[in-house]
PDB file of C-alpha atoms in Angstrom:
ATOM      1  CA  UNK A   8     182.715  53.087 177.313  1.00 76.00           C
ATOM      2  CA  UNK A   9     183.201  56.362 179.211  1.00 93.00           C
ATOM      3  CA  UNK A  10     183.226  56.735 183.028  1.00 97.00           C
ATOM      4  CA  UNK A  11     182.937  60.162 184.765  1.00 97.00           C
ATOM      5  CA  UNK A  12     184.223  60.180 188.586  1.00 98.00           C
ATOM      6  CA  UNK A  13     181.537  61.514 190.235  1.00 98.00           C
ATOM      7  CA  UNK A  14     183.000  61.371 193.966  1.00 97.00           C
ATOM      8  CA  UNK A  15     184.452  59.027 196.680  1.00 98.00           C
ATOM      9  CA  UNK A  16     182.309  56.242 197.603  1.00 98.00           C
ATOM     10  CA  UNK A  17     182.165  57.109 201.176  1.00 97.00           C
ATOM     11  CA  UNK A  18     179.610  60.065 200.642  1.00 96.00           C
ATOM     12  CA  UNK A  19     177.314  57.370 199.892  1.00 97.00           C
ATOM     13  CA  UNK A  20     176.402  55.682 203.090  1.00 97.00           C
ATOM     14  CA  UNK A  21     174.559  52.296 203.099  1.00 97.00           C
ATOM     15  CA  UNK A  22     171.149  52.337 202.220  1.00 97.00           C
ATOM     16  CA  UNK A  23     170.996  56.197 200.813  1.00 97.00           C
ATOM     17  CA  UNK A  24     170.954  57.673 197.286  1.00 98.00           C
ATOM     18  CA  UNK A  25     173.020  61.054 196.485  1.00 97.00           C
ATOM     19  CA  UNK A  26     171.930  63.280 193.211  1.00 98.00           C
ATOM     20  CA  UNK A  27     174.911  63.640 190.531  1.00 97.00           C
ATOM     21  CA  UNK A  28     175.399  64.678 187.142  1.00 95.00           C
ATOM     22  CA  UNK A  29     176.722  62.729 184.645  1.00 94.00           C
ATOM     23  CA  UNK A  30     177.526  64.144 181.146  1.00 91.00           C
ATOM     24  CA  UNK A  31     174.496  66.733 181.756  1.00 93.00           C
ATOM     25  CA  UNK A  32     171.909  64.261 183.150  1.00 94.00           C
ATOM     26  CA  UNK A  33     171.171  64.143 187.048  1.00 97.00           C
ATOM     27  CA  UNK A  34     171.896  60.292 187.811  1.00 98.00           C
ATOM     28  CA  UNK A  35     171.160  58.824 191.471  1.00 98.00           C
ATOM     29  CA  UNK A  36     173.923  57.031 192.831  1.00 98.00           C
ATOM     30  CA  UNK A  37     172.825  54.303 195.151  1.00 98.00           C
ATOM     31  CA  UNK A  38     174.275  52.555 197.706  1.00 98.00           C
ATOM     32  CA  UNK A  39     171.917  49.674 197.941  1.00 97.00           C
ATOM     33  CA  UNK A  40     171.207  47.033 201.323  1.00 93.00           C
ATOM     34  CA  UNK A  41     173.191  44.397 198.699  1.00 95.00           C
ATOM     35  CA  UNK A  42     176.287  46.824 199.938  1.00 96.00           C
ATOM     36  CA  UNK A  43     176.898  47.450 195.981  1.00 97.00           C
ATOM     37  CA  UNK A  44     176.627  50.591 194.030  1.00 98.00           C
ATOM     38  CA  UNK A  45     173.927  51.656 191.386  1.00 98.00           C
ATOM     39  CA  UNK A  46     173.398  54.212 189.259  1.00 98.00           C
ATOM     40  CA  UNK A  47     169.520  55.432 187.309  1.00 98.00           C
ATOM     41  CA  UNK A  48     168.315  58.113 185.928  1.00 97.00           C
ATOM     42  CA  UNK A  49     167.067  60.934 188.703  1.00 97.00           C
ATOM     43  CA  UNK A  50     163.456  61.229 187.593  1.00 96.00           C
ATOM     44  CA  UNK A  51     160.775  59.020 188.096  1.00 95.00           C
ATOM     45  CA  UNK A  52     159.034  58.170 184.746  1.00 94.00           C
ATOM     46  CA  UNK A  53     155.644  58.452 186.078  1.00 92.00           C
ATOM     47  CA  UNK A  54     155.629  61.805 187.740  1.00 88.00           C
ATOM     48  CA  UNK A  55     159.022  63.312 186.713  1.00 85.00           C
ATOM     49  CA  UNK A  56     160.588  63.864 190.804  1.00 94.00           C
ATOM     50  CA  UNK A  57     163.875  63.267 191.804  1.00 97.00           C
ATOM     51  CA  UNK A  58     164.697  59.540 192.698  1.00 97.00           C
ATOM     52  CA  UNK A  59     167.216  60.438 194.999  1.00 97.00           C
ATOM     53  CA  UNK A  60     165.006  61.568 197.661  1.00 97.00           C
ATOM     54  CA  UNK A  61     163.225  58.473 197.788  1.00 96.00           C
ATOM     55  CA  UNK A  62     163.658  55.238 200.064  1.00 96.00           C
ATOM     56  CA  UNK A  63     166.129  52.786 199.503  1.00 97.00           C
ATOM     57  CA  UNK A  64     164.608  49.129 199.699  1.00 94.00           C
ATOM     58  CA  UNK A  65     167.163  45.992 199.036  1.00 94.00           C
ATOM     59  CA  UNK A  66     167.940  46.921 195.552  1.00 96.00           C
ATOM     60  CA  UNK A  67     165.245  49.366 194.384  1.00 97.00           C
ATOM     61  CA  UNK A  68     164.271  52.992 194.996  1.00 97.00           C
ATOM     62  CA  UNK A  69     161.220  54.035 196.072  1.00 96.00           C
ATOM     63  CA  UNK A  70     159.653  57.526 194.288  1.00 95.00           C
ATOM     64  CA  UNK A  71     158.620  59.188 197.238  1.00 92.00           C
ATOM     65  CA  UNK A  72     155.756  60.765 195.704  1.00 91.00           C
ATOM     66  CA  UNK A  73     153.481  58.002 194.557  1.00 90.00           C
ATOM     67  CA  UNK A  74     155.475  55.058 195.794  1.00 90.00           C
ATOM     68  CA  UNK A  75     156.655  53.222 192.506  1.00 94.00           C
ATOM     69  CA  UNK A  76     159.790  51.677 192.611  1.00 95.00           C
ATOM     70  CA  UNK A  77     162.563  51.398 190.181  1.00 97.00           C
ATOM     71  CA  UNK A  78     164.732  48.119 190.356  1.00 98.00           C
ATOM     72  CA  UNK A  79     168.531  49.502 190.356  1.00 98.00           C
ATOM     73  CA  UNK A  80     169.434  46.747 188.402  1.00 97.00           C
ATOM     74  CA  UNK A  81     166.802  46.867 185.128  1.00 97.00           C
ATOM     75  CA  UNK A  82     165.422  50.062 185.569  1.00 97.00           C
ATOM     76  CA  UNK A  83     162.018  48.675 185.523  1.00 97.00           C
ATOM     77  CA  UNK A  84     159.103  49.348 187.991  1.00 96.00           C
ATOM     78  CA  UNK A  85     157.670  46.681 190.105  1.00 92.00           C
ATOM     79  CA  UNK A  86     154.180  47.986 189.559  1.00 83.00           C
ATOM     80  CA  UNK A  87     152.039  51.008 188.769  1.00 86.00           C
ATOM     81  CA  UNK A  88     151.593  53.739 188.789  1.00 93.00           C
ATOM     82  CA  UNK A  89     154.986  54.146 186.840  1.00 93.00           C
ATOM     83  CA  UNK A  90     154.825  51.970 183.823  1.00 95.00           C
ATOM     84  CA  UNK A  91     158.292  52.998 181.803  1.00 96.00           C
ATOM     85  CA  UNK A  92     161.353  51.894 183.383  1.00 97.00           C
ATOM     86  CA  UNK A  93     164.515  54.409 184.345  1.00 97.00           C
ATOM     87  CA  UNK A  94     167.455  54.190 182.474  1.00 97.00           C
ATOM     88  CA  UNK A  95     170.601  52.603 184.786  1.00 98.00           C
ATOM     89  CA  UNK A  96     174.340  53.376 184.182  1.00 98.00           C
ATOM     90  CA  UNK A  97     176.833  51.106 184.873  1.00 98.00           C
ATOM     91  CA  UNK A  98     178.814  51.941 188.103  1.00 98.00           C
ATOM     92  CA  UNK A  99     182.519  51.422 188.957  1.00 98.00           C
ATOM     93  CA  UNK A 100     184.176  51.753 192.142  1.00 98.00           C
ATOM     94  CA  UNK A 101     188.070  52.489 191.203  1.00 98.00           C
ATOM     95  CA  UNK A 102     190.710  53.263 194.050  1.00 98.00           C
ATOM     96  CA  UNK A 103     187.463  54.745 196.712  1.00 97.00           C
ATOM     97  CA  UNK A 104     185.707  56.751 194.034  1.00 98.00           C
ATOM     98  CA  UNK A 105     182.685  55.908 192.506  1.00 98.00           C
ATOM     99  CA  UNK A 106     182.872  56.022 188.468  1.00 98.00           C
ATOM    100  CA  UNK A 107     179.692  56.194 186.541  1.00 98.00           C
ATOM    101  CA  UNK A 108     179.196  55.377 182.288  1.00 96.00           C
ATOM    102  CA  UNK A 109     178.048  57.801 180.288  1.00 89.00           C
ATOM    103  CA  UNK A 110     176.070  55.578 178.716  1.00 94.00           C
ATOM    104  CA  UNK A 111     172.690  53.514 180.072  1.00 95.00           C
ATOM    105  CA  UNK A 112     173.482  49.695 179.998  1.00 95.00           C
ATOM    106  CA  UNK A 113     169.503  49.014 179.906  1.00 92.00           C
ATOM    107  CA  UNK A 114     169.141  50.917 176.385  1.00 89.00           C
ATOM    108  CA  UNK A 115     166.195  53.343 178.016  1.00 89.00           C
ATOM    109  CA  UNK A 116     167.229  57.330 176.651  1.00 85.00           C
ATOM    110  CA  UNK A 117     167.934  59.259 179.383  1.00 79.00           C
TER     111      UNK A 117
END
């Protein structure tokens, strides 16, 4: 499996999501409330916005637009309106950077 570094883990503060790209697809990094790192696909699959600039709750993200959110660990929604889950990368955290696959671990095409 390939990892691309994608930046020290300190530009992620608790709680926040930063926009990356990852072998050509925008990825939001996550540091979640569980004080572990995520990784899913930056686009909401109902409404096609950026992730990233939506809420952090425990361990999902919250589309700011209509309010679906994404578990960072399955990629799937808790409820409507967004019915197709996100894909989710695996994340590493090597030496202070944070190290994301190229690859989604949940199966869902990016």
């Amino acid at each position: 499996m390939t990892f691309e570094n994608v930046g020290p883990a300190t530009d992620v503060a608790k709680g926040t999501a930063l926009q990356v790209e990852v072998d050509g697809v925008e990825v939001a990094v996550v540091h979640a409330d569980d004080d572990q790192f995520y990784a899913v696909r930056d686009e909401c699959s109902h409404s096609s916005v950026a992730l990233s600039e939506g809420e952090v709750d425990g361990c999902a993200l919250e589309c700011w637009l209509h309010g679906s959110r994404f578990d960072l660990r399955t990629g799937e929604p808790s409820g409507p309106p967004a019915i197709d889950p996100v894909a989710v990368y695996p994340v590493e955290i090597r030496d202070g950077d944070i190290y994301v696959s190229t690859i989604p671990s949940n199966g869902v095409e990016p």
